[in-house]
Amino acid sequence: AVGPTALLLGEVTTDNPVRFTGSLLHAATDFAPQRALLAWLGADEAAVDTATTRSALCRAALARGTPASVLSFTATHDQPRLLTRLGDARLARLGGLITLLLAPVPAIYYGDEVGLCAPSTEPGAATRDFDDAWPDRRPFDWTEATWDRETQDLIRALIRLRRRLPALHAGSEEFLTLPDAPDVLAFRRRSGDEVVELYARRADRDAPPTTAGSSLEFALAVDAASGATLLLSCGEATLLPSEEGSARLRLGLSSAAVILRHAQPAALSL
């Protein structure tokens, strides 16, 4: 039977989801970006450098086909949740933010939006094998007092932003290199004249929330309009005014900024 209004999604664990979409599936899971993001955040071992992560994300983009035909995520029901793996809500928020603003269709594992994770009474939950993540398959906790409101507010704001801006829900995707901030993961989404950029800076999971002198200041990518507006931030992020050239951004540890690029207002002549 054919259902003209039906949507067929499939779990595909290989790194070539494009082979399964189109004639077989409307969209398929894509595990390659998730692996790259987990490695960058240091979920398993020492964190992978940003240049390697950027290359891995670019390779995944080439193998996925159109962004609307793949699902991106921080975890599935077969895996430990991101917060369980990291043990750090700051880094988990960073992972969720990046996933929600990349080009593929984002999928949110139920409960991640309020900080659900494996119980502390379950040792080894973070290293469970694929399809054995039972501690993270716990029922949703409807006790609102236990919810992580900071995470919930961030996820809601990101969904609203993605829905509102064509650059985020239908735009192209380009990964950026920042000469004076090589450890910052940055990418650009573009739709027509609308340009949105994300800048994310990680931290060691054992680092304190704020560390004196830990902020990093750097110039935004120069191959775009010089004007900039801060749309959304996570952690410590400050957009610094700039009269000439590209604006500058100050990012703390485990922080990110979503920036709208635009032309500078014309100067008034008196």
C-alpha positions as protocol buffer text, in pm:
chain_id: "A"
residue {
  index: 1
  type: ALA
  ca { x: 0 y: 0 z: 0 }
}
residue {
  index: 2
  type: VAL
  ca { x: 112 y: 358 z: -68 }
}
residue {
  index: 3
  type: GLY
  ca { x: 40 y: 635 z: 179 }
}
residue {
  index: 4
  type: PRO
  ca { x: 88 y: 973 z: 10 }
}
residue {
  index: 5
  type: THR
  ca { x: 97 y: 1150 z: 346 }
}
residue {
  index: 6
  type: ALA
  ca { x: 321 y: 894 z: 520 }
}
residue {
  index: 7
  type: LEU
  ca { x: 683 y: 963 z: 613 }
}
residue {
  index: 8
  type: LEU
  ca { x: 921 y: 667 z: 622 }
}
residue {
  index: 9
  type: LEU
  ca { x: 1227 y: 702 z: 845 }
}
residue {
  index: 10
  type: GLY
  ca { x: 1492 y: 436 z: 890 }
}
residue {
  index: 11
  type: GLU
  ca { x: 1776 y: 355 z: 1128 }
}
residue {
  index: 12
  type: VAL
  ca { x: 2090 y: 321 z: 916 }
}
residue {
  index: 13
  type: THR
  ca { x: 2418 y: 255 z: 1098 }
}
residue {
  index: 14
  type: THR
  ca { x: 2656 y: 270 z: 802 }
}
residue {
  index: 15
  type: ASP
  ca { x: 2829 y: 591 z: 695 }
}
residue {
  index: 16
  type: ASN
  ca { x: 2653 y: 620 z: 359 }
}
residue {
  index: 17
  type: PRO
  ca { x: 2288 y: 704 z: 432 }
}
residue {
  index: 18
  type: VAL
  ca { x: 2250 y: 845 z: 80 }
}
residue {
  index: 19
  type: ARG
  ca { x: 2230 y: 486 z: -50 }
}
residue {
  index: 20
  type: PHE
  ca { x: 1911 y: 430 z: 150 }
}
residue {
  index: 21
  type: THR
  ca { x: 1730 y: 758 z: 98 }
}
residue {
  index: 22
  type: GLY
  ca { x: 1539 y: 869 z: -206 }
}
residue {
  index: 23
  type: SER
  ca { x: 1392 y: 548 z: -343 }
}
residue {
  index: 24
  type: LEU
  ca { x: 1380 y: 358 z: -10 }
}
residue {
  index: 25
  type: LEU
  ca { x: 1348 y: 607 z: 277 }
}
residue {
  index: 26
  type: HIS
  ca { x: 1248 y: 968 z: 316 }
}
residue {
  index: 27
  type: ALA
  ca { x: 1521 y: 1010 z: 578 }
}
residue {
  index: 28
  type: ALA
  ca { x: 1778 y: 794 z: 756 }
}
residue {
  index: 29
  type: THR
  ca { x: 1987 y: 825 z: 1069 }
}
residue {
  index: 30
  type: ASP
  ca { x: 2343 y: 950 z: 1020 }
}
residue {
  index: 31
  type: PHE
  ca { x: 2585 y: 839 z: 1292 }
}
residue {
  index: 32
  type: ALA
  ca { x: 2899 y: 997 z: 1143 }
}
residue {
  index: 33
  type: PRO
  ca { x: 2834 y: 1356 z: 1267 }
}
residue {
  index: 34
  type: GLN
  ca { x: 2743 y: 1221 z: 1609 }
}
residue {
  index: 35
  type: ARG
  ca { x: 3073 y: 1033 z: 1637 }
}
residue {
  index: 36
  type: ALA
  ca { x: 3266 y: 1344 z: 1532 }
}
residue {
  index: 37
  type: LEU
  ca { x: 3083 y: 1560 z: 1787 }
}
residue {
  index: 38
  type: LEU
  ca { x: 3128 y: 1307 z: 2069 }
}
residue {
  index: 39
  type: ALA
  ca { x: 3501 y: 1288 z: 1996 }
}
residue {
  index: 40
  type: TRP
  ca { x: 3532 y: 1668 z: 1996 }
}
residue {
  index: 41
  type: LEU
  ca { x: 3351 y: 1694 z: 2330 }
}
residue {
  index: 42
  type: GLY
  ca { x: 3572 y: 1421 z: 2478 }
}
residue {
  index: 43
  type: ALA
  ca { x: 3293 y: 1173 z: 2547 }
}
residue {
  index: 44
  type: ASP
  ca { x: 3512 y: 862 z: 2539 }
}
residue {
  index: 45
  type: GLU
  ca { x: 3878 y: 952 z: 2568 }
}
residue {
  index: 46
  type: ALA
  ca { x: 4088 y: 1266 z: 2524 }
}
residue {
  index: 47
  type: ALA
  ca { x: 3907 y: 1518 z: 2306 }
}
residue {
  index: 48
  type: VAL
  ca { x: 3992 y: 1520 z: 1935 }
}
residue {
  index: 49
  type: ASP
  ca { x: 4129 y: 1847 z: 1796 }
}
residue {
  index: 50
  type: THR
  ca { x: 3893 y: 2084 z: 1615 }
}
residue {
  index: 51
  type: ALA
  ca { x: 4063 y: 2052 z: 1275 }
}
residue {
  index: 52
  type: THR
  ca { x: 4008 y: 1675 z: 1278 }
}
residue {
  index: 53
  type: THR
  ca { x: 3646 y: 1724 z: 1385 }
}
residue {
  index: 54
  type: ARG
  ca { x: 3587 y: 1978 z: 1109 }
}
residue {
  index: 55
  type: SER
  ca { x: 3725 y: 1733 z: 850 }
}
residue {
  index: 56
  type: ALA
  ca { x: 3506 y: 1452 z: 983 }
}
residue {
  index: 57
  type: LEU
  ca { x: 3195 y: 1670 z: 964 }
}
residue {
  index: 58
  type: CYS
  ca { x: 3281 y: 1770 z: 607 }
}
residue {
  index: 59
  type: ARG
  ca { x: 3323 y: 1404 z: 506 }
}
residue {
  index: 60
  type: ALA
  ca { x: 2989 y: 1320 z: 665 }
}
residue {
  index: 61
  type: ALA
  ca { x: 2822 y: 1600 z: 468 }
}
residue {
  index: 62
  type: LEU
  ca { x: 2956 y: 1456 z: 142 }
}
residue {
  index: 63
  type: ALA
  ca { x: 2823 y: 1108 z: 223 }
}
residue {
  index: 64
  type: ARG
  ca { x: 2476 y: 1203 z: 343 }
}
residue {
  index: 65
  type: GLY
  ca { x: 2307 y: 1343 z: 32 }
}
residue {
  index: 66
  type: THR
  ca { x: 2061 y: 1627 z: 87 }
}
residue {
  index: 67
  type: PRO
  ca { x: 2042 y: 1748 z: 450 }
}
residue {
  index: 68
  type: ALA
  ca { x: 1664 y: 1697 z: 460 }
}
residue {
  index: 69
  type: SER
  ca { x: 1715 y: 1324 z: 402 }
}
residue {
  index: 70
  type: VAL
  ca { x: 1919 y: 1254 z: 717 }
}
residue {
  index: 71
  type: LEU
  ca { x: 1858 y: 1279 z: 1091 }
}
residue {
  index: 72
  type: SER
  ca { x: 2126 y: 1410 z: 1326 }
}
residue {
  index: 73
  type: PHE
  ca { x: 2127 y: 1348 z: 1701 }
}
residue {
  index: 74
  type: THR
  ca { x: 2342 y: 1333 z: 2013 }
}
residue {
  index: 75
  type: ALA
  ca { x: 2219 y: 981 z: 2100 }
}
residue {
  index: 76
  type: THR
  ca { x: 1957 y: 724 z: 2006 }
}
residue {
  index: 77
  type: HIS
  ca { x: 1768 y: 476 z: 2226 }
}
residue {
  index: 78
  type: ASP
  ca { x: 2048 y: 227 z: 2158 }
}
residue {
  index: 79
  type: GLN
  ca { x: 2319 y: 447 z: 2310 }
}
residue {
  index: 80
  type: PRO
  ca { x: 2405 y: 620 z: 2637 }
}
residue {
  index: 81
  type: ARG
  ca { x: 2273 y: 975 z: 2644 }
}
residue {
  index: 82
  type: LEU
  ca { x: 2513 y: 1261 z: 2585 }
}
residue {
  index: 83
  type: LEU
  ca { x: 2481 y: 1385 z: 2944 }
}
residue {
  index: 84
  type: THR
  ca { x: 2547 y: 1033 z: 3073 }
}
residue {
  index: 85
  type: ARG
  ca { x: 2863 y: 1011 z: 2862 }
}
residue {
  index: 86
  type: LEU
  ca { x: 2995 y: 1354 z: 2951 }
}
residue {
  index: 87
  type: GLY
  ca { x: 2874 y: 1398 z: 3307 }
}
residue {
  index: 88
  type: ASP
  ca { x: 2872 y: 1774 z: 3243 }
}
residue {
  index: 89
  type: ALA
  ca { x: 2555 y: 1968 z: 3162 }
}
residue {
  index: 90
  type: ARG
  ca { x: 2757 y: 2255 z: 3010 }
}
residue {
  index: 91
  type: LEU
  ca { x: 2915 y: 2029 z: 2749 }
}
residue {
  index: 92
  type: ALA
  ca { x: 2587 y: 1845 z: 2689 }
}
residue {
  index: 93
  type: ARG
  ca { x: 2416 y: 2177 z: 2613 }
}
residue {
  index: 94
  type: LEU
  ca { x: 2695 y: 2259 z: 2370 }
}
residue {
  index: 95
  type: GLY
  ca { x: 2644 y: 1928 z: 2191 }
}
residue {
  index: 96
  type: GLY
  ca { x: 2269 y: 1982 z: 2170 }
}
residue {
  index: 97
  type: LEU
  ca { x: 2314 y: 2335 z: 2037 }
}
residue {
  index: 98
  type: ILE
  ca { x: 2549 y: 2225 z: 1758 }
}
residue {
  index: 99
  type: THR
  ca { x: 2323 y: 1934 z: 1660 }
}
residue {
  index: 100
  type: LEU
  ca { x: 2015 y: 2157 z: 1642 }
}
residue {
  index: 101
  type: LEU
  ca { x: 2184 y: 2409 z: 1413 }
}
residue {
  index: 102
  type: LEU
  ca { x: 2365 y: 2179 z: 1170 }
}
residue {
  index: 103
  type: ALA
  ca { x: 2201 y: 2129 z: 830 }
}
residue {
  index: 104
  type: PRO
  ca { x: 2047 y: 1780 z: 881 }
}
residue {
  index: 105
  type: VAL
  ca { x: 1708 y: 1734 z: 1047 }
}
residue {
  index: 106
  type: PRO
  ca { x: 1771 y: 1729 z: 1425 }
}
residue {
  index: 107
  type: ALA
  ca { x: 1620 y: 1455 z: 1640 }
}
residue {
  index: 108
  type: ILE
  ca { x: 1596 y: 1505 z: 2016 }
}
residue {
  index: 109
  type: TYR
  ca { x: 1607 y: 1198 z: 2240 }
}
residue {
  index: 110
  type: TYR
  ca { x: 1310 y: 1229 z: 2478 }
}
residue {
  index: 111
  type: GLY
  ca { x: 1415 y: 1382 z: 2808 }
}
residue {
  index: 112
  type: ASP
  ca { x: 1741 y: 1532 z: 2684 }
}
residue {
  index: 113
  type: GLU
  ca { x: 1565 y: 1869 z: 2675 }
}
residue {
  index: 114
  type: VAL
  ca { x: 1534 y: 1862 z: 3056 }
}
residue {
  index: 115
  type: GLY
  ca { x: 1861 y: 1688 z: 3143 }
}
residue {
  index: 116
  type: LEU
  ca { x: 1745 y: 1326 z: 3169 }
}
residue {
  index: 117
  type: CYS
  ca { x: 2033 y: 1081 z: 3208 }
}
residue {
  index: 118
  type: ALA
  ca { x: 2114 y: 743 z: 3358 }
}
residue {
  index: 119
  type: PRO
  ca { x: 2073 y: 720 z: 3738 }
}
residue {
  index: 120
  type: SER
  ca { x: 2388 y: 766 z: 3944 }
}
residue {
  index: 121
  type: THR
  ca { x: 2318 y: 422 z: 4092 }
}
residue {
  index: 122
  type: GLU
  ca { x: 2402 y: 262 z: 3755 }
}
residue {
  index: 123
  type: PRO
  ca { x: 2784 y: 228 z: 3738 }
}
residue {
  index: 124
  type: GLY
  ca { x: 2926 y: 194 z: 3390 }
}
residue {
  index: 125
  type: ALA
  ca { x: 2619 y: 342 z: 3218 }
}
residue {
  index: 126
  type: ALA
  ca { x: 2834 y: 581 z: 3013 }
}
residue {
  index: 127
  type: THR
  ca { x: 3033 y: 299 z: 2853 }
}
residue {
  index: 128
  type: ARG
  ca { x: 2750 y: 58 z: 2773 }
}
residue {
  index: 129
  type: ASP
  ca { x: 2767 y: -112 z: 2433 }
}
residue {
  index: 130
  type: PHE
  ca { x: 2536 y: -26 z: 2145 }
}
residue {
  index: 131
  type: ASP
  ca { x: 2185 y: -166 z: 2204 }
}
residue {
  index: 132
  type: ASP
  ca { x: 2263 y: -219 z: 2574 }
}
residue {
  index: 133
  type: ALA
  ca { x: 2192 y: 133 z: 2705 }
}
residue {
  index: 134
  type: TRP
  ca { x: 1917 y: 22 z: 2942 }
}
residue {
  index: 135
  type: PRO
  ca { x: 1994 y: 273 z: 3222 }
}
residue {
  index: 136
  type: ASP
  ca { x: 1930 y: 556 z: 2974 }
}
residue {
  index: 137
  type: ARG
  ca { x: 1599 y: 408 z: 2859 }
}
residue {
  index: 138
  type: ARG
  ca { x: 1436 y: 507 z: 3188 }
}
residue {
  index: 139
  type: PRO
  ca { x: 1084 y: 654 z: 3178 }
}
residue {
  index: 140
  type: PHE
  ca { x: 1046 y: 1028 z: 3142 }
}
residue {
  index: 141
  type: ASP
  ca { x: 1047 y: 1201 z: 3479 }
}
residue {
  index: 142
  type: TRP
  ca { x: 738 y: 1423 z: 3504 }
}
residue {
  index: 143
  type: THR
  ca { x: 853 y: 1578 z: 3834 }
}
residue {
  index: 144
  type: GLU
  ca { x: 921 y: 1928 z: 3706 }
}
residue {
  index: 145
  type: ALA
  ca { x: 1131 y: 2019 z: 4007 }
}
residue {
  index: 146
  type: THR
  ca { x: 1398 y: 1779 z: 3877 }
}
residue {
  index: 147
  type: TRP
  ca { x: 1416 y: 1933 z: 3530 }
}
residue {
  index: 148
  type: ASP
  ca { x: 1719 y: 2127 z: 3412 }
}
residue {
  index: 149
  type: ARG
  ca { x: 1546 y: 2452 z: 3322 }
}
residue {
  index: 150
  type: GLU
  ca { x: 1859 y: 2607 z: 3169 }
}
residue {
  index: 151
  type: THR
  ca { x: 1881 y: 2322 z: 2920 }
}
residue {
  index: 152
  type: GLN
  ca { x: 1508 y: 2333 z: 2850 }
}
residue {
  index: 153
  type: ASP
  ca { x: 1513 y: 2708 z: 2785 }
}
residue {
  index: 154
  type: LEU
  ca { x: 1809 y: 2669 z: 2550 }
}
residue {
  index: 155
  type: ILE
  ca { x: 1649 y: 2386 z: 2349 }
}
residue {
  index: 156
  type: ARG
  ca { x: 1324 y: 2580 z: 2315 }
}
residue {
  index: 157
  type: ALA
  ca { x: 1508 y: 2893 z: 2199 }
}
residue {
  index: 158
  type: LEU
  ca { x: 1708 y: 2693 z: 1944 }
}
residue {
  index: 159
  type: ILE
  ca { x: 1396 y: 2529 z: 1799 }
}
residue {
  index: 160
  type: ARG
  ca { x: 1225 y: 2867 z: 1767 }
}
residue {
  index: 161
  type: LEU
  ca { x: 1533 y: 3014 z: 1599 }
}
residue {
  index: 162
  type: ARG
  ca { x: 1567 y: 2723 z: 1354 }
}
residue {
  index: 163
  type: ARG
  ca { x: 1199 y: 2748 z: 1263 }
}
residue {
  index: 164
  type: ARG
  ca { x: 1212 y: 3126 z: 1215 }
}
residue {
  index: 165
  type: LEU
  ca { x: 1529 y: 3163 z: 1004 }
}
residue {
  index: 166
  type: PRO
  ca { x: 1546 y: 3009 z: 652 }
}
residue {
  index: 167
  type: ALA
  ca { x: 1925 y: 2995 z: 680 }
}
residue {
  index: 168
  type: LEU
  ca { x: 1890 y: 2748 z: 967 }
}
residue {
  index: 169
  type: HIS
  ca { x: 1604 y: 2527 z: 846 }
}
residue {
  index: 170
  type: ALA
  ca { x: 1685 y: 2525 z: 474 }
}
residue {
  index: 171
  type: GLY
  ca { x: 2021 y: 2695 z: 416 }
}
residue {
  index: 172
  type: SER
  ca { x: 2359 y: 2574 z: 300 }
}
residue {
  index: 173
  type: GLU
  ca { x: 2631 y: 2464 z: 543 }
}
residue {
  index: 174
  type: GLU
  ca { x: 2997 y: 2568 z: 545 }
}
residue {
  index: 175
  type: PHE
  ca { x: 3258 y: 2489 z: 810 }
}
residue {
  index: 176
  type: LEU
  ca { x: 3490 y: 2777 z: 896 }
}
residue {
  index: 177
  type: THR
  ca { x: 3858 y: 2798 z: 989 }
}
residue {
  index: 178
  type: LEU
  ca { x: 3958 y: 3068 z: 1238 }
}
residue {
  index: 179
  type: PRO
  ca { x: 4333 y: 3146 z: 1231 }
}
residue {
  index: 180
  type: ASP
  ca { x: 4338 y: 3315 z: 1572 }
}
residue {
  index: 181
  type: ALA
  ca { x: 4101 y: 3066 z: 1739 }
}
residue {
  index: 182
  type: PRO
  ca { x: 4193 y: 2719 z: 1602 }
}
residue {
  index: 183
  type: ASP
  ca { x: 4011 y: 2531 z: 1880 }
}
residue {
  index: 184
  type: VAL
  ca { x: 3676 y: 2703 z: 1815 }
}
residue {
  index: 185
  type: LEU
  ca { x: 3434 y: 2496 z: 1607 }
}
residue {
  index: 186
  type: ALA
  ca { x: 3252 y: 2727 z: 1368 }
}
residue {
  index: 187
  type: PHE
  ca { x: 3015 y: 2688 z: 1076 }
}
residue {
  index: 188
  type: ARG
  ca { x: 2798 y: 2911 z: 859 }
}
residue {
  index: 189
  type: ARG
  ca { x: 2440 y: 2860 z: 741 }
}
residue {
  index: 190
  type: ARG
  ca { x: 2323 y: 3069 z: 444 }
}
residue {
  index: 191
  type: SER
  ca { x: 1996 y: 3123 z: 259 }
}
residue {
  index: 192
  type: GLY
  ca { x: 2004 y: 3403 z: 3 }
}
residue {
  index: 193
  type: ASP
  ca { x: 2124 y: 3716 z: 182 }
}
residue {
  index: 194
  type: GLU
  ca { x: 2061 y: 3569 z: 526 }
}
residue {
  index: 195
  type: VAL
  ca { x: 2383 y: 3446 z: 691 }
}
residue {
  index: 196
  type: VAL
  ca { x: 2397 y: 3287 z: 1036 }
}
residue {
  index: 197
  type: GLU
  ca { x: 2718 y: 3162 z: 1200 }
}
residue {
  index: 198
  type: LEU
  ca { x: 2777 y: 2946 z: 1505 }
}
residue {
  index: 199
  type: TYR
  ca { x: 3094 y: 2962 z: 1715 }
}
residue {
  index: 200
  type: ALA
  ca { x: 3143 y: 2696 z: 1985 }
}
residue {
  index: 201
  type: ARG
  ca { x: 3426 y: 2652 z: 2234 }
}
residue {
  index: 202
  type: ARG
  ca { x: 3458 y: 2339 z: 2443 }
}
residue {
  index: 203
  type: ALA
  ca { x: 3630 y: 2276 z: 2775 }
}
residue {
  index: 204
  type: ASP
  ca { x: 3765 y: 1986 z: 2973 }
}
residue {
  index: 205
  type: ARG
  ca { x: 3472 y: 1824 z: 3155 }
}
residue {
  index: 206
  type: ASP
  ca { x: 3659 y: 1865 z: 3486 }
}
residue {
  index: 207
  type: ALA
  ca { x: 3717 y: 2237 z: 3438 }
}
residue {
  index: 208
  type: PRO
  ca { x: 3522 y: 2464 z: 3675 }
}
residue {
  index: 209
  type: PRO
  ca { x: 3230 y: 2659 z: 3524 }
}
residue {
  index: 210
  type: THR
  ca { x: 3430 y: 2982 z: 3532 }
}
residue {
  index: 211
  type: THR
  ca { x: 3805 y: 3011 z: 3530 }
}
residue {
  index: 212
  type: ALA
  ca { x: 3990 y: 3340 z: 3562 }
}
residue {
  index: 213
  type: GLY
  ca { x: 4149 y: 3437 z: 3234 }
}
residue {
  index: 214
  type: SER
  ca { x: 3980 y: 3155 z: 3046 }
}
residue {
  index: 215
  type: SER
  ca { x: 3791 y: 3374 z: 2798 }
}
residue {
  index: 216
  type: LEU
  ca { x: 3913 y: 3378 z: 2439 }
}
residue {
  index: 217
  type: GLU
  ca { x: 3872 y: 3684 z: 2215 }
}
residue {
  index: 218
  type: PHE
  ca { x: 3892 y: 3650 z: 1838 }
}
residue {
  index: 219
  type: ALA
  ca { x: 3769 y: 3800 z: 1511 }
}
residue {
  index: 220
  type: LEU
  ca { x: 3465 y: 3657 z: 1336 }
}
residue {
  index: 221
  type: ALA
  ca { x: 3513 y: 3497 z: 995 }
}
residue {
  index: 222
  type: VAL
  ca { x: 3614 y: 3774 z: 755 }
}
residue {
  index: 223
  type: ASP
  ca { x: 3454 y: 3646 z: 431 }
}
residue {
  index: 224
  type: ALA
  ca { x: 3108 y: 3778 z: 524 }
}
residue {
  index: 225
  type: ALA
  ca { x: 2936 y: 4110 z: 586 }
}
residue {
  index: 226
  type: SER
  ca { x: 3112 y: 4303 z: 861 }
}
residue {
  index: 227
  type: GLY
  ca { x: 2798 y: 4371 z: 1067 }
}
residue {
  index: 228
  type: ALA
  ca { x: 2703 y: 4121 z: 1337 }
}
residue {
  index: 229
  type: THR
  ca { x: 2416 y: 4068 z: 1583 }
}
residue {
  index: 230
  type: LEU
  ca { x: 2417 y: 3815 z: 1866 }
}
residue {
  index: 231
  type: LEU
  ca { x: 2102 y: 3604 z: 1825 }
}
residue {
  index: 232
  type: LEU
  ca { x: 2157 y: 3347 z: 2099 }
}
residue {
  index: 233
  type: SER
  ca { x: 2430 y: 3245 z: 2339 }
}
residue {
  index: 234
  type: CYS
  ca { x: 2515 y: 2954 z: 2565 }
}
residue {
  index: 235
  type: GLY
  ca { x: 2753 y: 3000 z: 2855 }
}
residue {
  index: 236
  type: GLU
  ca { x: 2978 y: 3306 z: 2843 }
}
residue {
  index: 237
  type: ALA
  ca { x: 2959 y: 3486 z: 2506 }
}
residue {
  index: 238
  type: THR
  ca { x: 3003 y: 3857 z: 2434 }
}
residue {
  index: 239
  type: LEU
  ca { x: 2994 y: 4021 z: 2092 }
}
residue {
  index: 240
  type: LEU
  ca { x: 3234 y: 4315 z: 2096 }
}
residue {
  index: 241
  type: PRO
  ca { x: 3161 y: 4629 z: 1891 }
}
residue {
  index: 242
  type: SER
  ca { x: 3383 y: 4699 z: 1596 }
}
residue {
  index: 243
  type: GLU
  ca { x: 3389 y: 5021 z: 1397 }
}
residue {
  index: 244
  type: GLU
  ca { x: 3604 y: 4882 z: 1117 }
}
residue {
  index: 245
  type: GLY
  ca { x: 3651 y: 4534 z: 978 }
}
residue {
  index: 246
  type: SER
  ca { x: 3504 y: 4218 z: 1127 }
}
residue {
  index: 247
  type: ALA
  ca { x: 3346 y: 4219 z: 1472 }
}
residue {
  index: 248
  type: ARG
  ca { x: 3511 y: 4029 z: 1755 }
}
residue {
  index: 249
  type: LEU
  ca { x: 3369 y: 3766 z: 1987 }
}
residue {
  index: 250
  type: ARG
  ca { x: 3466 y: 3674 z: 2343 }
}
residue {
  index: 251
  type: LEU
  ca { x: 3389 y: 3312 z: 2437 }
}
residue {
  index: 252
  type: GLY
  ca { x: 3433 y: 3141 z: 2770 }
}
residue {
  index: 253
  type: LEU
  ca { x: 3480 y: 2768 z: 2824 }
}
residue {
  index: 254
  type: SER
  ca { x: 3189 y: 2542 z: 2721 }
}
residue {
  index: 255
  type: SER
  ca { x: 3026 y: 2837 z: 2548 }
}
residue {
  index: 256
  type: ALA
  ca { x: 2876 y: 2919 z: 2211 }
}
residue {
  index: 257
  type: ALA
  ca { x: 2730 y: 3211 z: 2017 }
}
residue {
  index: 258
  type: VAL
  ca { x: 2489 y: 3226 z: 1724 }
}
residue {
  index: 259
  type: ILE
  ca { x: 2560 y: 3533 z: 1512 }
}
residue {
  index: 260
  type: LEU
  ca { x: 2358 y: 3697 z: 1234 }
}
residue {
  index: 261
  type: ARG
  ca { x: 2589 y: 3863 z: 979 }
}
residue {
  index: 262
  type: HIS
  ca { x: 2472 y: 4174 z: 795 }
}
residue {
  index: 263
  type: ALA
  ca { x: 2595 y: 4496 z: 635 }
}
residue {
  index: 264
  type: GLN
  ca { x: 2706 y: 4772 z: 868 }
}
residue {
  index: 265
  type: PRO
  ca { x: 2462 y: 5064 z: 886 }
}
residue {
  index: 266
  type: ALA
  ca { x: 2567 y: 5348 z: 659 }
}
residue {
  index: 267
  type: ALA
  ca { x: 2742 y: 5632 z: 840 }
}
residue {
  index: 268
  type: LEU
  ca { x: 2550 y: 5958 z: 863 }
}
residue {
  index: 269
  type: SER
  ca { x: 2709 y: 6257 z: 691 }
}
residue {
  index: 270
  type: LEU
  ca { x: 2634 y: 6592 z: 857 }
}
